[in-house]
Structures are given as C-alpha cells and as structure tokens.
XYZ file of C-alpha atoms in Angstrom:
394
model
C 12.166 -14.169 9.934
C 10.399 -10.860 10.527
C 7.714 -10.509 13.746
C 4.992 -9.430 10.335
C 5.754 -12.955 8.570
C 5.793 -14.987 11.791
C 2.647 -13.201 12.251
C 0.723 -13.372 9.235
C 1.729 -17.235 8.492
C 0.467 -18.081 11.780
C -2.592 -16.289 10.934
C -3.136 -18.007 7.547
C -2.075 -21.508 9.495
C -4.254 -20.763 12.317
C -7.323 -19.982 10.542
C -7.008 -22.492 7.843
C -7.004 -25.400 10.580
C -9.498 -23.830 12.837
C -11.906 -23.610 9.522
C -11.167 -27.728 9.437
C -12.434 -27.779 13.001
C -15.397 -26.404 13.468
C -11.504 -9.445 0.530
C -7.566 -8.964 -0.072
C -7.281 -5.204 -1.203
C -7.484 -4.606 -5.040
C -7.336 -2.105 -7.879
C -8.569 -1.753 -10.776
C -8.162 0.282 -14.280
C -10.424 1.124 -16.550
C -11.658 -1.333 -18.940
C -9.377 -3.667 -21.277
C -5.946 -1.821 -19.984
C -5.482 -3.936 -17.387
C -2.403 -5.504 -18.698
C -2.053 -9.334 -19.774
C 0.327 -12.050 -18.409
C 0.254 -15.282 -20.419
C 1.390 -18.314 -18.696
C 2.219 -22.107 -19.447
C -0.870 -23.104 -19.541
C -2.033 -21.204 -22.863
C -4.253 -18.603 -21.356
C -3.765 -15.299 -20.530
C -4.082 -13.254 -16.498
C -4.177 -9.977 -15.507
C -0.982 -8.379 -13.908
C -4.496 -7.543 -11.523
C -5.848 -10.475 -9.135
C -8.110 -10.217 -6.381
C -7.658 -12.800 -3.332
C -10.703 -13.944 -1.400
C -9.314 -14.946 2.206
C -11.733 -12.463 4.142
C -14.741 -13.821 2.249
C -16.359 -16.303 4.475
C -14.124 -15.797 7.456
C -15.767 -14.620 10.708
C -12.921 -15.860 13.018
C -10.367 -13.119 11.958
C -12.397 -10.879 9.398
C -15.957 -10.683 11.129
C -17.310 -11.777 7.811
C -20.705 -11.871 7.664
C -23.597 -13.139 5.167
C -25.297 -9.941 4.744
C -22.122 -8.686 3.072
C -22.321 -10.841 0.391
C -23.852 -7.985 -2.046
C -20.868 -5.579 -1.733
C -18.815 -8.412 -2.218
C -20.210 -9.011 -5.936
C -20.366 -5.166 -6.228
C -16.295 -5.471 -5.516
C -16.671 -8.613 -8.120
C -18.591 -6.922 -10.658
C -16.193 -4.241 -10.010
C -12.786 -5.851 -10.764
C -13.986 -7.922 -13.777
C -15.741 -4.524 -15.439
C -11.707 -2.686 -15.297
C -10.332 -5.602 -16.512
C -9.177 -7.671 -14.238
C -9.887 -11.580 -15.240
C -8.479 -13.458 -11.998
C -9.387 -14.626 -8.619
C -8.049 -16.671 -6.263
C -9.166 -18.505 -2.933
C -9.027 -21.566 -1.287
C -10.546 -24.140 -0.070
C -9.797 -23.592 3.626
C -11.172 -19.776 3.236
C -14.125 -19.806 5.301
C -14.617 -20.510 9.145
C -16.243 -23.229 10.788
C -19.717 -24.218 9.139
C -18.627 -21.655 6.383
C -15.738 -23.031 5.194
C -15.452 -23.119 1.537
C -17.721 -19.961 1.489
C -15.352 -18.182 -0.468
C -15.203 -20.815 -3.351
C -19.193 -20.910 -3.021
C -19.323 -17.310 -3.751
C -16.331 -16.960 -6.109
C -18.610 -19.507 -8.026
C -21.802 -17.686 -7.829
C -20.131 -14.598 -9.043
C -17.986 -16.084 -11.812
C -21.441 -17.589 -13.045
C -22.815 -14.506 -13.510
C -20.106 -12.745 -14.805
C -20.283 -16.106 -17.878
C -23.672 -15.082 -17.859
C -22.941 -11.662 -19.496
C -20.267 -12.038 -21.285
C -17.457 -12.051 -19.090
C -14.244 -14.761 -19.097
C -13.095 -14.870 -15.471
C -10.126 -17.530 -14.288
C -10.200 -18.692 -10.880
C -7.904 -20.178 -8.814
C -7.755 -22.187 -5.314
C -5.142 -23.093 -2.675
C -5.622 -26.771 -1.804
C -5.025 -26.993 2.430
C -2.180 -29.410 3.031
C -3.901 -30.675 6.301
C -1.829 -33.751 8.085
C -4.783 -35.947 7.358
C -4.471 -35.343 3.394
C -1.388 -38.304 3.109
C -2.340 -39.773 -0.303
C -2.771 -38.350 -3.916
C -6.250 -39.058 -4.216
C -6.938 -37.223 -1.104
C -5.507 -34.277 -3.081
C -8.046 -35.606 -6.140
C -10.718 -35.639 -4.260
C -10.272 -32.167 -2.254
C -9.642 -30.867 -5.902
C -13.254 -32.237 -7.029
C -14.928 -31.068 -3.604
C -13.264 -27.072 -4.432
C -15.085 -27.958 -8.027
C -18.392 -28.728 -6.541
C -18.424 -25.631 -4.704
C -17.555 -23.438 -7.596
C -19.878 -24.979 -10.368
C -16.934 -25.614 -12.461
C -13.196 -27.295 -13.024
C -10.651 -24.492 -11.739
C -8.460 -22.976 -13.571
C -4.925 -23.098 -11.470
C -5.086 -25.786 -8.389
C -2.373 -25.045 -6.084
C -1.147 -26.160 -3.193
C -1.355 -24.152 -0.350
C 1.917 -24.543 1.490
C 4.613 -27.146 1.768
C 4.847 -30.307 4.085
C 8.437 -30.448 3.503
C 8.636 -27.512 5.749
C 7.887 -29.043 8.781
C 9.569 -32.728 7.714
C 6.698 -33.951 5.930
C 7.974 -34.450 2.742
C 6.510 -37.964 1.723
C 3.187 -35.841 2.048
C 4.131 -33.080 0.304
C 5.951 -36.250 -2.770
C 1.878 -37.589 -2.616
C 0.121 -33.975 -2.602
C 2.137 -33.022 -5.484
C 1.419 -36.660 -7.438
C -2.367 -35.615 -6.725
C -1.780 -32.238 -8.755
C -0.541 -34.297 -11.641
C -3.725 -36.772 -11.249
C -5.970 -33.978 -11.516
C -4.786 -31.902 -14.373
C -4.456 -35.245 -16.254
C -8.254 -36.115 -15.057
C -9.184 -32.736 -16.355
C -9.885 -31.138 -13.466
C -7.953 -28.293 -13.629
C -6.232 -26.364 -16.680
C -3.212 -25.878 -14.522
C -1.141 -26.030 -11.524
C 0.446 -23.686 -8.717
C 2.201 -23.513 -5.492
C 2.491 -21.388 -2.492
C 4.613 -20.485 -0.088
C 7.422 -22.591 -1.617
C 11.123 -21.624 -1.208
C 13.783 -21.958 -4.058
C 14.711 -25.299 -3.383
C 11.419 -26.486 -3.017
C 9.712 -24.877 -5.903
C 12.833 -26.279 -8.060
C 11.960 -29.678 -6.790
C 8.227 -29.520 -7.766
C 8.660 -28.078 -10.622
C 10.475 -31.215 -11.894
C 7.835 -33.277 -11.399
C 5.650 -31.460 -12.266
C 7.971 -30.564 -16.212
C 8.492 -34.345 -16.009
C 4.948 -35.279 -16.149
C 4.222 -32.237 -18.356
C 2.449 -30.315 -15.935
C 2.256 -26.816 -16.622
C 3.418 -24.841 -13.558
C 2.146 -21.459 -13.556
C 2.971 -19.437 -10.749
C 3.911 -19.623 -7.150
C 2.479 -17.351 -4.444
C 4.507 -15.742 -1.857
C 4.761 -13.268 1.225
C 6.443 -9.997 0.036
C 6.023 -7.180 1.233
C 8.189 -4.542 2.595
C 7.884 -6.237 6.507
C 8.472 -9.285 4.924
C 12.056 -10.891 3.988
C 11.010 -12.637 1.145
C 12.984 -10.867 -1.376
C 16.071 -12.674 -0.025
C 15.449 -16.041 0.015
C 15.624 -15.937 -3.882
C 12.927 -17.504 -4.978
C 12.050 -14.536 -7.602
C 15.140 -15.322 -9.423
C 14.029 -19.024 -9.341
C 10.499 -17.955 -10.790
C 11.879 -15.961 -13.760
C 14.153 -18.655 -14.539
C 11.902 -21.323 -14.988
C 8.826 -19.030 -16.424
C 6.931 -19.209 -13.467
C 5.127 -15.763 -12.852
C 5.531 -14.870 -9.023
C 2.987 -13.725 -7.165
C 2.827 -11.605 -4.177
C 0.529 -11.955 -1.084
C -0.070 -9.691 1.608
C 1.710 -6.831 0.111
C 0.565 -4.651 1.788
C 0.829 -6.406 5.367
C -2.739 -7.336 6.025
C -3.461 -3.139 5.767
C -0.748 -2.415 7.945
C 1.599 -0.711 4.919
C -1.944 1.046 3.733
C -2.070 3.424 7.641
C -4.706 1.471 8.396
C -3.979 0.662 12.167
C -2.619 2.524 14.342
C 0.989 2.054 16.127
C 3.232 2.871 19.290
C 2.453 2.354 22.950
C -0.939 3.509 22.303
C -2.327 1.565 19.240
C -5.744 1.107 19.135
C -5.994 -2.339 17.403
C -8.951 -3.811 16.291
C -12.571 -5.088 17.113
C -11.204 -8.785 16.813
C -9.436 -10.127 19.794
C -7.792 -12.501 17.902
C -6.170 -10.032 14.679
C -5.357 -7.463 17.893
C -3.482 -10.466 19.204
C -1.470 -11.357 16.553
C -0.654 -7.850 15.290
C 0.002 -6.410 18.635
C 3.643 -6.925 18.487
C 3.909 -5.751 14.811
C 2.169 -2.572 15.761
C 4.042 -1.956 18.830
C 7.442 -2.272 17.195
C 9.467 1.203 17.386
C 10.637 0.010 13.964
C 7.417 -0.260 12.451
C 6.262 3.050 13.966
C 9.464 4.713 12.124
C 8.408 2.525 8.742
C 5.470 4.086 8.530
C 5.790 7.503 9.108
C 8.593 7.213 6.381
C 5.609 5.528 3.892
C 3.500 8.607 5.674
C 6.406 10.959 4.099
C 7.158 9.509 0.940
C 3.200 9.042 -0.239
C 2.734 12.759 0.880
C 5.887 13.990 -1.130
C 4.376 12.137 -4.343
C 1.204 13.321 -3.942
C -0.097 9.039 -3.901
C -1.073 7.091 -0.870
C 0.660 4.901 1.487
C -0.671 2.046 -0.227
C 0.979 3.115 -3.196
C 4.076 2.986 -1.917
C 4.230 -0.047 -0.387
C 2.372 -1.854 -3.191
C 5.033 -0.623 -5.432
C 7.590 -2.183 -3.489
C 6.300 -5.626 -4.113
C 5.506 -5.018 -7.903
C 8.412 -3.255 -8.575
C 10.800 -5.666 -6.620
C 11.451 -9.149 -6.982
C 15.616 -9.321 -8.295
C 14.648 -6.952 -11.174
C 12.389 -9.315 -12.941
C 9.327 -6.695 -12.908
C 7.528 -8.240 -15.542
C 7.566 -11.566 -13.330
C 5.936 -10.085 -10.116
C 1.772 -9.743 -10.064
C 0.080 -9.033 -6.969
C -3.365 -9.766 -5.815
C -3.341 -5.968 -4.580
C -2.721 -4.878 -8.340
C -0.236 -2.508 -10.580
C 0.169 0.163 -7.267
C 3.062 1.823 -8.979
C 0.045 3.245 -11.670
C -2.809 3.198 -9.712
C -4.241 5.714 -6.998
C -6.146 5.064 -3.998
C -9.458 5.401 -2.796
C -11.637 3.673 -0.452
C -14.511 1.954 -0.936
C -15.997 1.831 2.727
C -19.011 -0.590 2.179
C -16.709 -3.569 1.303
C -13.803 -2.073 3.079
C -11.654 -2.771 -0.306
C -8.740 -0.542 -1.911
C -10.008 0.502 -5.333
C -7.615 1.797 -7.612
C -7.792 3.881 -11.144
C -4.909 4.694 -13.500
C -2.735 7.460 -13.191
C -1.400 9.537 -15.636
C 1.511 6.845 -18.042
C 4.247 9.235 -16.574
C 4.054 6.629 -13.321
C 5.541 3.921 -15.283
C 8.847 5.969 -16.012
C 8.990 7.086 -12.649
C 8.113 3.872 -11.066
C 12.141 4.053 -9.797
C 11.984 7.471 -8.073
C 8.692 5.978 -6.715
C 10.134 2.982 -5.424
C 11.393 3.461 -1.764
C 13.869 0.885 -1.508
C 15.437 0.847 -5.140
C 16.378 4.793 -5.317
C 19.781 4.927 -4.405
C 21.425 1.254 -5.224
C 19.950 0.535 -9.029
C 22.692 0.260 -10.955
C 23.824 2.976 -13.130
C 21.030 5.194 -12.061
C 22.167 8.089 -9.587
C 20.482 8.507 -6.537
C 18.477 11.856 -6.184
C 18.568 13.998 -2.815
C 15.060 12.249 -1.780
C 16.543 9.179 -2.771
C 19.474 8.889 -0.306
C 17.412 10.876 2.502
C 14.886 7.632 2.185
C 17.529 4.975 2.153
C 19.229 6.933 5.356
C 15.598 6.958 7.095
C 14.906 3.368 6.148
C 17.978 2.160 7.601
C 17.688 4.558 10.663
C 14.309 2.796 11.568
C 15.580 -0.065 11.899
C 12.354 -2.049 10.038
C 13.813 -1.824 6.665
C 17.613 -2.643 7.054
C 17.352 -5.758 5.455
C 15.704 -4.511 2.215
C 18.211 -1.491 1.795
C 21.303 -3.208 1.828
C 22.611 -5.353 -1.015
C-alpha cells in the first residue's frame, strides 16, 4: 500500500470515530451537458458528484458555521451546471456536529425541490464495532433520514468489517441494507471501499434479494494503487458504476501544498501530521513537478491532469469510472477562494479525442496507439521518480 492511501484511510478512519466520540473539489459544466449515468436502480446521475466530507468537520478541515453560505453558493452552484448528485455520510461532521453534513445536504436539497431542481443524495453508513445487528444498520439508515428531511437515494456502507476479521458484522450490516430498501427507505444501495472479492460477495446478496447495487466508491488516484487490485474490472462486469474518491489526493495532485525538506504544511496539526510523510517523499516531489510539466505543456492545470487519470483509468472501462471531482479530462480549473472549491467549465469537445495524449500514464502502453515523443519522455520521468512505477508498468 502507498504512504498517500495509508494516509488518507487513516484520516477518513480517524475522523469518522473521533466524530462518534465527542467540500471534496468539484466541477461543473454549463447547464444540462453534464452527462448522464443511469444505474440499477431506474434513475439517472451525473458523471459529476460532489462529496461533502469537509462540511461539518472542524477536526481536520477547520469547518466552521459561518461558512455555511458559500457552501450553498458551491450547492446552488453544482446543481445550476448540471450536476444532480451528492454524497456524504453520516459520520461527516466532528464531535457535537456530526451529521452536519447530512443536515445541510438536506437544507440545500430542500431548496433546490423548492425551485425546481431534482437532486439525488447519497450517504455512507459508519460501520462502527458497536453497529453488530441489521437493525442497527435500519435504524442508523432512518437517523441519516431524519437529518436530511427525506429517504436517501443510495445508502451505502462505508467500509468493510471483513477487512479487519469482522465479517459476521459486515454478513448483518449488509442484511440491514436489504431491510431498508425493502422498508422503503432508500431507492438503492452502495458500497465503499470494497475489494473484488468482497464487492463480488455483497453483490450476491444483495442480486439474491433483488437489491439493486449501484456503485461502489473507491481510492484512486494517481498516489493510490487502486487500479491494481481489480476491482474496476469487477464493477464493469457486474454493472456497477465505480466511483472514485480522493482523486486528487486530498489537494495534493491539484499543487496545493507544498513538498521537500521544506514543506510548509498546513494550519491543522493534525492534516500536517498525517501528510507530512507524503509531502516529504523525494518521489512525490518528482510526481509533481512532472504534473507541474505536463499541465503547463497542455496549457490545463495540475488538477486536470491528475483528475484525468482517475476518469480516464479504471482497466479501460471509461464509461464505468465517475468521480466526485468531475469529468477533469474536459473541464478547466479555476478557484473559487471563498469556499476553497475547484470549479470547473467545459473546454473546447477537442478534449474528449485527446483525452489519451492527455492522460499521463496511458500514452505510451494503449494498445495499438503509438506513443508520441511527450508520451515516452512522461512514462521515462514517471518511472524515474520513483512515485509512479506501479501505474506505468503493465
């Protein structure tokens, strides 16, 4: 496993059990061409979704209430380009805020209704080690409910037991999925960080009950070794749509942070913590400046880059891959400072042919397609930095 997905799943871990204690980037386009994914379920997303995890979260993300207006500017934002998707959780949120996110997501999905807008949200379901039973799953599914005003859309569950030897908890989580889109309570079911075998397993029971399963969320990024564990060719096999999280490395891929010996981190003791290793890597240092390169030499950002890796990855099933960070490999970047979000618009259609010769990693080993000169000079670099070995060799 890479230091970055060490590091960002003890992040997600960490905060999620320290919210029981005590904005992902996005793009948009403009209106009605954001394009359409339809799922199992009957209803239709947009290859563009928005994830909530900073909303609500003070211990990593300095969150903080007054905020809350740029956040439904960054709402109202999203929903007027097209985008039709959100998703949270019910462990986003720190300490007497947890569940903030859902309590906004609600708000803001209320008055999107209000004027016309169809929004579909979906929330990750915590698999704490006191949830053992499937009604604990029902009834964590009615609390996430509550908070949003309204039955979700997609309930998923937010990592697997199994991992760590749970499985009889992960066997009762999953019945409690079932439960609750037979109750009603939710049009649909997901999963996240779930492996091949794993999302093979619960998608079983899940086909056996008639359950439709539509999509699984994982790490993938290009500091994260996703890609190989195969679980995109599992998705596209059984119609699942994949989804990508943290594409872009918690901003890391974007430039956002600086690296080497003298990194200034951040603000938060805690983030500087856990991505001080990440940022002092020689490897990652090289990665970058590569990204730096590549973005300048297109004329498109860092962000674009990297995003495109994740959407345009995935064992060649492009169509399968969305990402809460949105279409990069046709979208440009700006910033939005007041709530610190990517926002993208559409570039000209020539992006989609050239999404290859845009794509860092898959110039120079697609099949039948020749490498250009910039093509093999990448590959070389990437290899020479050591950070993206893994990802250039087949």
């Amino acid at each position: 496993m890479l230091p970055a997905e060490r590091w960002i799943r003890a992040a997600t871990l960490l905060s999620a059990l320290l919210c029981a204690l005590l904005p992902s980037p996005g793009f948009f386009s403009a209106p009605g061409q954001v394009p359409r994914l339809s799922t199992k379920a009957g209803f239709q997303l947009s290859r563009l979704g928005v994830g909530t995890w900073q909303w609500g979260n003070k211990l990593l993300w300095g969150y903080d209430e007054k905020e809350d207006s740029n956040l439904r500017e960054v709402f109202r934002t999203f929903t007027a380009g097209g985008s039709n998707w959100f998703d949270t959780g019910d462990s986003y949120g720190t300490g007497e805020l947890e569940g903030r996110a859902e309590i906004l997501l609600g708000r803001f999905s209320r008055e999107a209704s209000d004027s016309g807008a169809s929004v579909k949200l979906a929330t990750k379901l915590a698999a704490y080690p006191w949830r053992l039973t499937p009604d604990s799953m029902v009834e964590a599914v009615k609390a996430s409910n509550a908070r949003l005003g309204r039955a979700v859309d997609i309930a998923q569950m937010h990592w697997s037991p199994r991992s760590y030897g749970f499985g009889f908890q992960e066997d009762a989580l999953l019945e409690g999925l079932c439960r609750c889109y037979e109750a009603g309570l939710c049009s649909a079911v997901g999963l996240s960080n779930f492996g091949p075998k794993g999302l093979r397993r619960a998608a079983a029971i899940f086909d056996t009950r008639g359950v439709p399963l539509v999509l699984n969320q994982v790490q993938y990024s290009l500091l994260s070794a996703e890609r190989e564990s195969g679980v995109a060719e599992v998705c596209k096999e059984l119609g699942i749509r994949l989804v990508a999280y943290s594409p872009l490395c918690l901003g890391v891929l974007a430039g956002k942070y600086k690296t080497g010996p003298d990194a200034q981190l951040l603000d938060n003791f805690l983030r500087s913590l856990l991505f001080s290793s990440l940022l002092g890597d020689a490897g990652t240092t090289k990665l970058l400046g590569l990204l730096g390169e590549i973005a300048d030499t297109r004329g498109k950002s860092m962000a674009q880059v990297a995003l495109n890796f994740a959407m345009t990855e995935g064992g060649g099933c492009q169509e399968e891959v969305a990402t809460w960070a949105g279409r990069a490999a046709l979208r440009a970047a700006t910033w939005a400072g007041a709530a610190d979000e990517e926002l993208l618009s559409d570039l000209s259609s020539k992006a989609a042919g050239q999404a290859a010769a845009n794509f860092i990693v898959d110039e120079g080993r697609t099949p039948g397609v020749a490498p250009s000169a910039a093509g093999q000079a990448a590959c070389k670099a990437c290899e020479a930095s050591g950070a993206m070995t893994r990802f250039c060799k087949q």
